[in-house]
mmCIF file of C-alpha atoms in Angstrom:
data_model
loop_
_atom_site.group_PDB
_atom_site.id
_atom_site.type_symbol
_atom_site.label_atom_id
_atom_site.label_comp_id
_atom_site.label_asym_id
_atom_site.label_seq_id
_atom_site.Cartn_x
_atom_site.Cartn_y
_atom_site.Cartn_z
ATOM 1 C CA UNK H 1 -30.911 19.269 -37.103
ATOM 2 C CA UNK H 2 -33.912 19.511 -34.780
ATOM 3 C CA UNK H 3 -33.807 22.109 -31.999
ATOM 4 C CA UNK H 4 -36.124 23.902 -29.575
ATOM 5 C CA UNK H 5 -35.702 27.513 -30.675
ATOM 6 C CA UNK H 6 -36.904 30.738 -29.062
ATOM 7 C CA UNK H 7 -37.641 33.474 -31.619
ATOM 8 C CA UNK H 8 -39.757 35.803 -29.454
ATOM 9 C CA UNK H 9 -40.255 36.458 -25.750
ATOM 10 C CA UNK H 10 -43.983 36.888 -26.363
ATOM 11 C CA UNK H 11 -44.615 33.483 -27.953
ATOM 12 C CA UNK H 12 -43.624 29.946 -26.861
ATOM 13 C CA UNK H 13 -40.575 28.254 -28.323
ATOM 14 C CA UNK H 14 -40.988 25.374 -30.736
ATOM 15 C CA UNK H 15 -39.054 22.450 -32.193
ATOM 16 C CA UNK H 16 -37.855 23.313 -35.669
ATOM 17 C CA UNK H 17 -35.093 22.584 -38.202
ATOM 18 C CA UNK H 18 -31.965 24.755 -38.027
ATOM 19 C CA UNK H 19 -28.435 24.291 -39.447
ATOM 20 C CA UNK H 20 -25.927 22.118 -37.603
ATOM 21 C CA UNK H 21 -23.471 24.542 -35.932
ATOM 22 C CA UNK H 22 -19.737 24.641 -36.646
ATOM 23 C CA UNK H 23 -17.419 24.853 -33.615
ATOM 24 C CA UNK H 24 -15.459 28.090 -33.355
ATOM 25 C CA UNK H 25 -12.021 28.614 -31.799
ATOM 26 C CA UNK H 26 -11.861 27.047 -28.342
ATOM 27 C CA UNK H 27 -15.114 25.125 -28.837
ATOM 28 C CA UNK H 28 -16.163 21.515 -29.197
ATOM 29 C CA UNK H 29 -19.240 20.276 -31.010
ATOM 30 C CA UNK H 30 -21.328 17.828 -29.069
ATOM 31 C CA UNK H 31 -23.684 15.182 -30.384
ATOM 32 C CA UNK H 32 -26.215 15.755 -27.641
ATOM 33 C CA UNK H 33 -27.914 12.761 -26.026
ATOM 34 C CA UNK H 34 -29.719 14.438 -23.117
ATOM 35 C CA UNK H 35 -30.490 17.926 -21.786
ATOM 36 C CA UNK H 36 -31.585 18.732 -18.242
ATOM 37 C CA UNK H 37 -34.266 21.402 -17.859
ATOM 38 C CA UNK H 38 -34.107 24.161 -15.264
ATOM 39 C CA UNK H 39 -36.479 26.859 -14.062
ATOM 40 C CA UNK H 40 -34.090 29.329 -15.681
ATOM 41 C CA UNK H 41 -35.140 27.963 -19.091
ATOM 42 C CA UNK H 42 -38.661 29.249 -18.412
ATOM 43 C CA UNK H 43 -37.270 32.665 -17.463
ATOM 44 C CA UNK H 44 -35.138 32.756 -20.622
ATOM 45 C CA UNK H 45 -38.208 32.152 -22.773
ATOM 46 C CA UNK H 46 -39.797 35.235 -21.197
ATOM 47 C CA UNK H 47 -36.584 37.261 -21.402
ATOM 48 C CA UNK H 48 -36.358 37.762 -17.639
ATOM 49 C CA UNK H 49 -33.302 35.644 -16.793
ATOM 50 C CA UNK H 50 -30.078 37.455 -15.889
ATOM 51 C CA UNK H 51 -28.193 35.730 -18.736
ATOM 52 C CA UNK H 52 -30.887 35.612 -21.432
ATOM 53 C CA UNK H 53 -29.180 35.326 -24.867
ATOM 54 C CA UNK H 54 -30.051 37.516 -27.837
ATOM 55 C CA UNK H 55 -32.881 36.254 -30.038
ATOM 56 C CA UNK H 56 -33.142 33.809 -31.686
ATOM 57 C CA UNK H 57 -31.554 31.165 -29.464
ATOM 58 C CA UNK H 58 -31.829 27.520 -28.485
ATOM 59 C CA UNK H 59 -32.813 26.789 -24.868
ATOM 60 C CA UNK H 60 -31.114 24.200 -22.667
ATOM 61 C CA UNK H 61 -28.449 25.071 -20.112
ATOM 62 C CA UNK H 62 -26.877 21.695 -19.277
ATOM 63 C CA UNK H 63 -26.244 18.785 -21.594
ATOM 64 C CA UNK H 64 -24.535 15.432 -21.920
ATOM 65 C CA UNK H 65 -23.327 13.734 -25.070
ATOM 66 C CA UNK H 66 -20.351 12.699 -27.191
ATOM 67 C CA UNK H 67 -17.725 15.064 -28.626
ATOM 68 C CA UNK H 68 -18.284 15.172 -32.385
ATOM 69 C CA UNK H 69 -15.794 17.808 -33.626
ATOM 70 C CA UNK H 70 -13.097 20.171 -32.339
ATOM 71 C CA UNK H 71 -12.725 23.866 -33.113
ATOM 72 C CA UNK H 72 -9.478 25.692 -33.823
ATOM 73 C CA UNK H 73 -6.924 25.411 -31.036
ATOM 74 C CA UNK H 74 -8.743 22.661 -29.168
ATOM 75 C CA UNK H 75 -6.726 19.556 -28.316
ATOM 76 C CA UNK H 76 -9.220 17.900 -26.007
ATOM 77 C CA UNK H 77 -11.465 16.339 -25.008
ATOM 78 C CA UNK H 78 -10.949 14.023 -27.966
ATOM 79 C CA UNK H 79 -13.649 13.202 -30.484
ATOM 80 C CA UNK H 80 -15.702 10.319 -29.097
ATOM 81 C CA UNK H 81 -15.353 11.371 -25.436
ATOM 82 C CA UNK H 82 -18.490 11.308 -23.273
ATOM 83 C CA UNK H 83 -18.848 14.707 -21.567
ATOM 84 C CA UNK H 84 -21.299 16.912 -19.704
ATOM 85 C CA UNK H 85 -21.354 20.676 -20.207
ATOM 86 C CA UNK H 86 -22.944 23.676 -18.527
ATOM 87 C CA UNK H 87 -23.251 25.766 -21.664
ATOM 88 C CA UNK H 88 -25.893 28.241 -20.541
ATOM 89 C CA UNK H 89 -27.895 27.704 -23.742
ATOM 90 C CA UNK H 90 -27.988 25.527 -26.860
ATOM 91 C CA UNK H 91 -28.752 22.207 -25.186
ATOM 92 C CA UNK H 92 -32.191 21.422 -26.588
ATOM 93 C CA UNK H 93 -30.872 20.313 -29.964
ATOM 94 C CA UNK H 94 -29.293 17.329 -31.659
ATOM 95 C CA UNK H 95 -25.912 19.127 -31.841
ATOM 96 C CA UNK H 96 -24.414 22.061 -29.948
ATOM 97 C CA UNK H 97 -21.121 23.967 -29.734
ATOM 98 C CA UNK H 98 -19.678 24.772 -26.306
ATOM 99 C CA UNK H 99 -16.458 26.073 -24.749
ATOM 100 C CA UNK H 100 -14.069 23.142 -24.434
ATOM 101 C CA UNK H 101 -12.890 24.334 -21.015
ATOM 102 C CA UNK H 102 -16.414 23.880 -19.635
ATOM 103 C CA UNK H 103 -16.614 20.185 -20.471
ATOM 104 C CA UNK H 104 -16.505 17.565 -17.730
ATOM 105 C CA UNK H 105 -15.805 13.885 -18.553
ATOM 106 C CA UNK H 106 -18.723 11.626 -17.641
ATOM 107 C CA UNK H 107 -17.784 8.584 -15.555
ATOM 108 C CA UNK H 108 -18.570 5.270 -17.232
ATOM 109 C CA UNK H 109 -20.910 4.496 -14.344
ATOM 110 C CA UNK H 110 -23.128 7.499 -15.184
ATOM 111 C CA UNK H 111 -25.825 7.546 -17.874
ATOM 112 C CA UNK H 112 -26.319 10.508 -20.219
ATOM 113 C CA UNK H 113 -29.652 11.215 -18.513
ATOM 114 C CA UNK H 114 -28.071 11.317 -15.048
ATOM 115 C CA UNK H 115 -25.216 13.474 -16.315
ATOM 116 C CA UNK H 116 -27.640 15.985 -17.851
ATOM 117 C CA UNK H 117 -29.484 16.183 -14.542
ATOM 118 C CA UNK H 118 -26.351 16.520 -12.425
ATOM 119 C CA UNK H 119 -24.263 19.651 -12.920
ATOM 120 C CA UNK H 120 -26.538 22.583 -12.065
ATOM 121 C CA UNK H 121 -28.720 21.004 -9.385
ATOM 122 C CA UNK H 122 -25.971 19.285 -7.419
ATOM 123 C CA UNK H 123 -23.405 21.968 -8.187
ATOM 124 C CA UNK H 124 -25.662 24.762 -6.946
ATOM 125 C CA UNK H 125 -26.529 23.006 -3.707
ATOM 126 C CA UNK H 126 -22.998 21.885 -2.911
ATOM 127 C CA UNK H 127 -21.392 25.289 -3.548
ATOM 128 C CA UNK H 128 -24.206 26.990 -1.633
ATOM 129 C CA UNK H 129 -24.094 24.772 1.438
ATOM 130 C CA UNK H 130 -20.384 23.963 1.583
ATOM 131 C CA UNK H 131 -18.522 26.932 0.082
ATOM 132 C CA UNK H 132 -20.951 29.755 0.860
ATOM 133 C CA UNK H 133 -22.899 28.847 4.022
ATOM 134 C CA UNK H 134 -20.248 26.571 5.582
ATOM 135 C CA UNK H 135 -22.987 24.253 6.832
ATOM 136 C CA UNK H 136 -21.770 22.353 9.905
ATOM 137 C CA UNK H 137 -22.719 18.912 11.274
ATOM 138 C CA UNK H 138 -25.522 19.229 13.803
ATOM 139 C CA UNK H 139 -26.921 22.478 12.375
ATOM 140 C CA UNK H 140 -30.518 22.717 11.177
ATOM 141 C CA UNK H 141 -31.009 23.286 7.442
ATOM 142 C CA UNK H 142 -34.380 24.484 6.119
ATOM 143 C CA UNK H 143 -34.895 23.728 2.419
ATOM 144 C CA UNK H 144 -37.768 25.486 0.644
ATOM 145 C CA UNK H 145 -39.033 24.008 -2.634
ATOM 146 C CA UNK H 146 -37.547 20.776 -1.349
ATOM 147 C CA UNK H 147 -38.905 18.510 -4.103
ATOM 148 C CA UNK H 148 -37.716 20.667 -6.998
ATOM 149 C CA UNK H 149 -34.616 20.348 -9.156
ATOM 150 C CA UNK H 150 -32.208 22.122 -6.816
ATOM 151 C CA UNK H 151 -34.184 21.780 -3.594
ATOM 152 C CA UNK H 152 -34.081 18.007 -3.618
ATOM 153 C CA UNK H 153 -30.296 17.974 -4.026
ATOM 154 C CA UNK H 154 -30.008 20.414 -1.105
ATOM 155 C CA UNK H 155 -31.903 17.937 1.066
ATOM 156 C CA UNK H 156 -29.617 15.111 -0.054
ATOM 157 C CA UNK H 157 -26.365 17.053 0.324
ATOM 158 C CA UNK H 158 -27.404 18.690 3.600
ATOM 159 C CA UNK H 159 -28.026 15.268 5.101
ATOM 160 C CA UNK H 160 -24.667 14.005 3.815
ATOM 161 C CA UNK H 161 -22.986 16.989 5.494
ATOM 162 C CA UNK H 162 -24.476 16.018 8.850
ATOM 163 C CA UNK H 163 -27.273 18.574 9.166
ATOM 164 C CA UNK H 164 -30.782 18.074 10.501
ATOM 165 C CA UNK H 165 -32.883 18.779 7.400
ATOM 166 C CA UNK H 166 -36.337 20.355 7.395
ATOM 167 C CA UNK H 167 -37.957 19.987 3.959
ATOM 168 C CA UNK H 168 -40.747 22.326 2.894
ATOM 169 C CA UNK H 169 -42.807 21.517 -0.227
ATOM 170 C CA UNK H 170 -46.404 21.515 -1.464
ATOM 171 C CA UNK H 171 -48.376 18.308 -0.980
ATOM 172 C CA UNK H 172 -47.831 14.845 0.466
ATOM 173 C CA UNK H 173 -46.424 13.350 -2.747
ATOM 174 C CA UNK H 174 -43.638 15.924 -2.993
ATOM 175 C CA UNK H 175 -42.858 15.657 0.695
ATOM 176 C CA UNK H 176 -42.545 11.879 0.312
ATOM 177 C CA UNK H 177 -39.839 12.453 -2.321
ATOM 178 C CA UNK H 178 -37.984 14.799 0.052
ATOM 179 C CA UNK H 179 -38.303 12.262 2.864
ATOM 180 C CA UNK H 180 -36.748 9.590 0.660
ATOM 181 C CA UNK H 181 -33.841 11.970 -0.070
ATOM 182 C CA UNK H 182 -33.077 12.197 3.655
ATOM 183 C CA UNK H 183 -35.272 14.916 5.181
ATOM 184 C CA UNK H 184 -35.730 14.590 8.937
ATOM 185 C CA UNK H 185 -38.806 16.831 9.205
ATOM 186 C CA UNK H 186 -41.489 17.766 6.665
ATOM 187 C CA UNK H 187 -43.587 20.929 6.279
ATOM 188 C CA UNK H 188 -46.487 21.129 3.818
ATOM 189 C CA UNK H 189 -46.472 24.674 2.457
ATOM 190 C CA UNK H 190 -50.069 24.351 1.264
ATOM 191 C CA UNK H 191 -51.534 24.499 4.756
ATOM 192 C CA UNK H 192 -48.873 24.591 7.488
ATOM 193 C CA UNK H 193 -47.380 27.745 9.026
ATOM 194 C CA UNK H 194 -43.705 27.589 7.997
ATOM 195 C CA UNK H 195 -42.521 30.028 10.647
ATOM 196 C CA UNK H 196 -44.350 28.290 13.485
ATOM 197 C CA UNK H 197 -43.332 24.799 12.407
ATOM 198 C CA UNK H 198 -39.645 25.683 12.028
ATOM 199 C CA UNK H 199 -39.520 27.521 15.369
ATOM 200 C CA UNK H 200 -41.175 24.515 17.041
ATOM 201 C CA UNK H 201 -38.311 22.406 15.699
ATOM 202 C CA UNK H 202 -35.709 24.747 17.211
ATOM 203 C CA UNK H 203 -35.292 27.275 14.401
ATOM 204 C CA UNK H 204 -33.110 27.283 11.281
ATOM 205 C CA UNK H 205 -29.351 27.813 11.132
ATOM 206 C CA UNK H 206 -29.214 27.781 7.326
ATOM 207 C CA UNK H 207 -32.070 28.506 4.886
ATOM 208 C CA UNK H 208 -31.834 27.317 1.275
ATOM 209 C CA UNK H 209 -34.431 29.170 -0.791
ATOM 210 C CA UNK H 210 -35.164 28.718 -4.510
ATOM 211 C CA UNK H 211 -38.746 29.990 -3.990
ATOM 212 C CA UNK H 212 -38.725 33.536 -2.588
ATOM 213 C CA UNK H 213 -41.905 35.421 -1.778
ATOM 214 C CA UNK H 214 -43.880 34.660 1.362
ATOM 215 C CA UNK H 215 -41.931 31.477 2.032
ATOM 216 C CA UNK H 216 -38.678 33.454 2.305
ATOM 217 C CA UNK H 217 -40.352 35.911 4.674
ATOM 218 C CA UNK H 218 -41.612 33.093 6.904
ATOM 219 C CA UNK H 219 -38.232 31.345 6.916
ATOM 220 C CA UNK H 220 -36.454 34.625 7.653
ATOM 221 C CA UNK H 221 -38.533 35.034 10.814
ATOM 222 C CA UNK H 222 -37.777 31.471 11.914
ATOM 223 C CA UNK H 223 -33.990 31.904 11.849
ATOM 224 C CA UNK H 224 -31.740 31.401 14.830
ATOM 225 C CA UNK H 225 -29.128 34.046 15.719
ATOM 226 C CA UNK H 226 -26.192 33.963 13.261
ATOM 227 C CA UNK H 227 -28.244 32.022 10.697
ATOM 228 C CA UNK H 228 -27.266 32.189 7.029
ATOM 229 C CA UNK H 229 -29.913 32.591 4.306
ATOM 230 C CA UNK H 230 -29.227 31.564 0.707
ATOM 231 C CA UNK H 231 -31.465 33.080 -1.989
ATOM 232 C CA UNK H 232 -31.035 30.611 -4.890
ATOM 233 C CA UNK H 233 -33.931 31.717 -7.091
ATOM 234 C CA UNK H 234 -37.462 33.074 -7.130
ATOM 235 C CA UNK H 235 -39.775 30.374 -8.449
ATOM 236 C CA UNK H 236 -42.728 32.137 -6.802
ATOM 237 C CA UNK H 237 -42.152 35.154 -9.036
ATOM 238 C CA UNK H 238 -41.829 37.394 -5.959
ATOM 239 C CA UNK H 239 -38.401 38.766 -5.047
ATOM 240 C CA UNK H 240 -38.528 39.511 -1.291
ATOM 241 C CA UNK H 241 -37.009 42.568 0.332
ATOM 242 C CA UNK H 242 -34.756 42.037 3.363
ATOM 243 C CA UNK H 243 -35.302 44.235 6.457
ATOM 244 C CA UNK H 244 -31.759 45.268 7.350
ATOM 245 C CA UNK H 245 -32.654 46.020 10.971
ATOM 246 C CA UNK H 246 -33.577 42.353 11.490
ATOM 247 C CA UNK H 247 -30.172 41.349 10.116
ATOM 248 C CA UNK H 248 -28.592 43.582 12.719
ATOM 249 C CA UNK H 249 -30.640 42.433 15.711
ATOM 250 C CA UNK H 250 -30.220 38.688 15.079
ATOM 251 C CA UNK H 251 -26.754 38.832 13.483
ATOM 252 C CA UNK H 252 -28.091 37.203 10.298
ATOM 253 C CA UNK H 253 -26.276 36.860 6.981
ATOM 254 C CA UNK H 254 -27.961 36.790 3.559
ATOM 255 C CA UNK H 255 -25.658 35.452 0.864
ATOM 256 C CA UNK H 256 -26.646 35.157 -2.787
ATOM 257 C CA UNK H 257 -25.595 32.211 -4.902
ATOM 258 C CA UNK H 258 -25.488 32.186 -8.692
ATOM 259 C CA UNK H 259 -23.585 28.997 -9.487
ATOM 260 C CA UNK H 260 -22.867 29.855 -13.117
ATOM 261 C CA UNK H 261 -21.320 33.156 -12.118
ATOM 262 C CA UNK H 262 -18.316 31.387 -10.620
ATOM 263 C CA UNK H 263 -17.292 30.239 -14.095
ATOM 264 C CA UNK H 264 -16.450 33.860 -14.859
ATOM 265 C CA UNK H 265 -14.445 34.893 -11.811
ATOM 266 C CA UNK H 266 -13.513 31.835 -9.716
ATOM 267 C CA UNK H 267 -13.927 28.617 -11.771
ATOM 268 C CA UNK H 268 -11.822 26.573 -9.339
ATOM 269 C CA UNK H 269 -14.755 26.669 -6.894
ATOM 270 C CA UNK H 270 -16.917 24.785 -9.398
ATOM 271 C CA UNK H 271 -14.114 22.442 -10.426
ATOM 272 C CA UNK H 272 -13.407 21.426 -6.814
ATOM 273 C CA UNK H 273 -17.113 21.015 -6.081
ATOM 274 C CA UNK H 274 -17.758 18.809 -9.122
ATOM 275 C CA UNK H 275 -14.758 16.642 -8.227
ATOM 276 C CA UNK H 276 -16.331 15.969 -4.839
ATOM 277 C CA UNK H 277 -19.791 15.390 -6.323
ATOM 278 C CA UNK H 278 -18.594 12.904 -8.944
ATOM 279 C CA UNK H 279 -16.756 11.013 -6.198
ATOM 280 C CA UNK H 280 -19.970 10.889 -4.165
ATOM 281 C CA UNK H 281 -21.911 9.632 -7.186
ATOM 282 C CA UNK H 282 -19.339 6.929 -7.945
ATOM 283 C CA UNK H 283 -19.569 5.809 -4.309
ATOM 284 C CA UNK H 284 -23.370 5.629 -4.502
ATOM 285 C CA UNK H 285 -23.850 8.433 -1.973
ATOM 286 C CA UNK H 286 -25.927 10.650 -4.301
ATOM 287 C CA UNK H 287 -28.269 9.683 -7.138
ATOM 288 C CA UNK H 288 -30.133 12.152 -9.392
ATOM 289 C CA UNK H 289 -33.913 11.989 -9.069
ATOM 290 C CA UNK H 290 -35.452 12.307 -12.544
ATOM 291 C CA UNK H 291 -39.251 12.321 -12.522
ATOM 292 C CA UNK H 292 -39.731 12.642 -16.300
ATOM 293 C CA UNK H 293 -37.693 11.740 -19.410
ATOM 294 C CA UNK H 294 -39.217 13.359 -22.510
ATOM 295 C CA UNK H 295 -38.191 13.235 -26.213
ATOM 296 C CA UNK H 296 -37.079 16.456 -27.941
ATOM 297 C CA UNK H 297 -40.265 16.694 -30.016
ATOM 298 C CA UNK H 298 -42.269 16.988 -26.765
ATOM 299 C CA UNK H 299 -40.132 19.763 -25.237
ATOM 300 C CA UNK H 300 -43.147 22.076 -24.893
ATOM 301 C CA UNK H 301 -44.808 19.458 -22.678
ATOM 302 C CA UNK H 302 -41.575 19.088 -20.697
ATOM 303 C CA UNK H 303 -41.447 22.849 -20.088
ATOM 304 C CA UNK H 304 -45.049 22.761 -18.905
ATOM 305 C CA UNK H 305 -44.116 20.143 -16.287
ATOM 306 C CA UNK H 306 -41.775 22.728 -14.763
ATOM 307 C CA UNK H 307 -44.185 25.628 -15.145
ATOM 308 C CA UNK H 308 -47.072 23.757 -13.527
ATOM 309 C CA UNK H 309 -44.800 22.286 -10.825
ATOM 310 C CA UNK H 310 -45.903 18.754 -11.692
ATOM 311 C CA UNK H 311 -42.355 17.395 -11.716
ATOM 312 C CA UNK H 312 -40.071 16.429 -8.850
ATOM 313 C CA UNK H 313 -36.302 16.529 -9.066
ATOM 314 C CA UNK H 314 -35.311 16.936 -12.699
ATOM 315 C CA UNK H 315 -36.974 16.775 -16.106
ATOM 316 C CA UNK H 316 -34.646 15.511 -18.840
ATOM 317 C CA UNK H 317 -35.127 15.833 -22.614
ATOM 318 C CA UNK H 318 -33.517 13.162 -24.807
ATOM 319 C CA UNK H 319 -32.476 13.435 -28.450
ATOM 320 C CA UNK H 320 -33.293 10.875 -31.197
#
């Protein structure tokens, strides 16, 4: 089968031929139709992600396809079932083996492409804003990186939850995408002062940050008393340090969110969240924004779209 394999952290991955895997105990084999890309895939290639697998490995954290075979002890989902899976790796291939308990049936109304773009981005934002930050109607939500894979879903979900949403992104085109997703106010990070603009709008009650670096520092200083800050990732490459005395003075809370981590210690949080999200999708309340659909053979180009920040929403790779 064809797969995008990483053999070294010093050289780029490439599409190559590797054997079709056999499902082990507790696993299903999936005939993969689509794989959603995430910034974490870039970090895995460099070996800097918190859950980077041992070399060699196949990239691709979230996939959608059809169950092709069952491993020992697996009674479902049945062969032929359409499912999505957050597998953590192995998605950029024609076939992949994943834990059966991680599979989620795909509604008939949802395409494979939408399903592959759905789990991580929407799941991260919903768990962050609802379960962790307890975002309330009428509060002000500041979303950094608001046109990216997770940022755009935070804008959409924040608006659905009744917040006033301030979207921060680079350039008019990206801000237009955030506006379409429901943002009430727009800040262009290329030339506007984030701290000043947010304070002029009344300050932030919740900050959703997949960027880090100077943008986190500016947002931190624009927080209202009792604000909650959610570090989601560090796309800037700069992990900011938090001045604890400022937390004390303004009664601020910084709460980390690693969505995949809940699978290991509290999976019901993810299960409940995805139930809500699939209901919202079926009702037409949320719709994945996919800026690029790329065939497997062009995965290197798809990765570059993320690296160069030329995409908005999600980039999805499809299999032949």
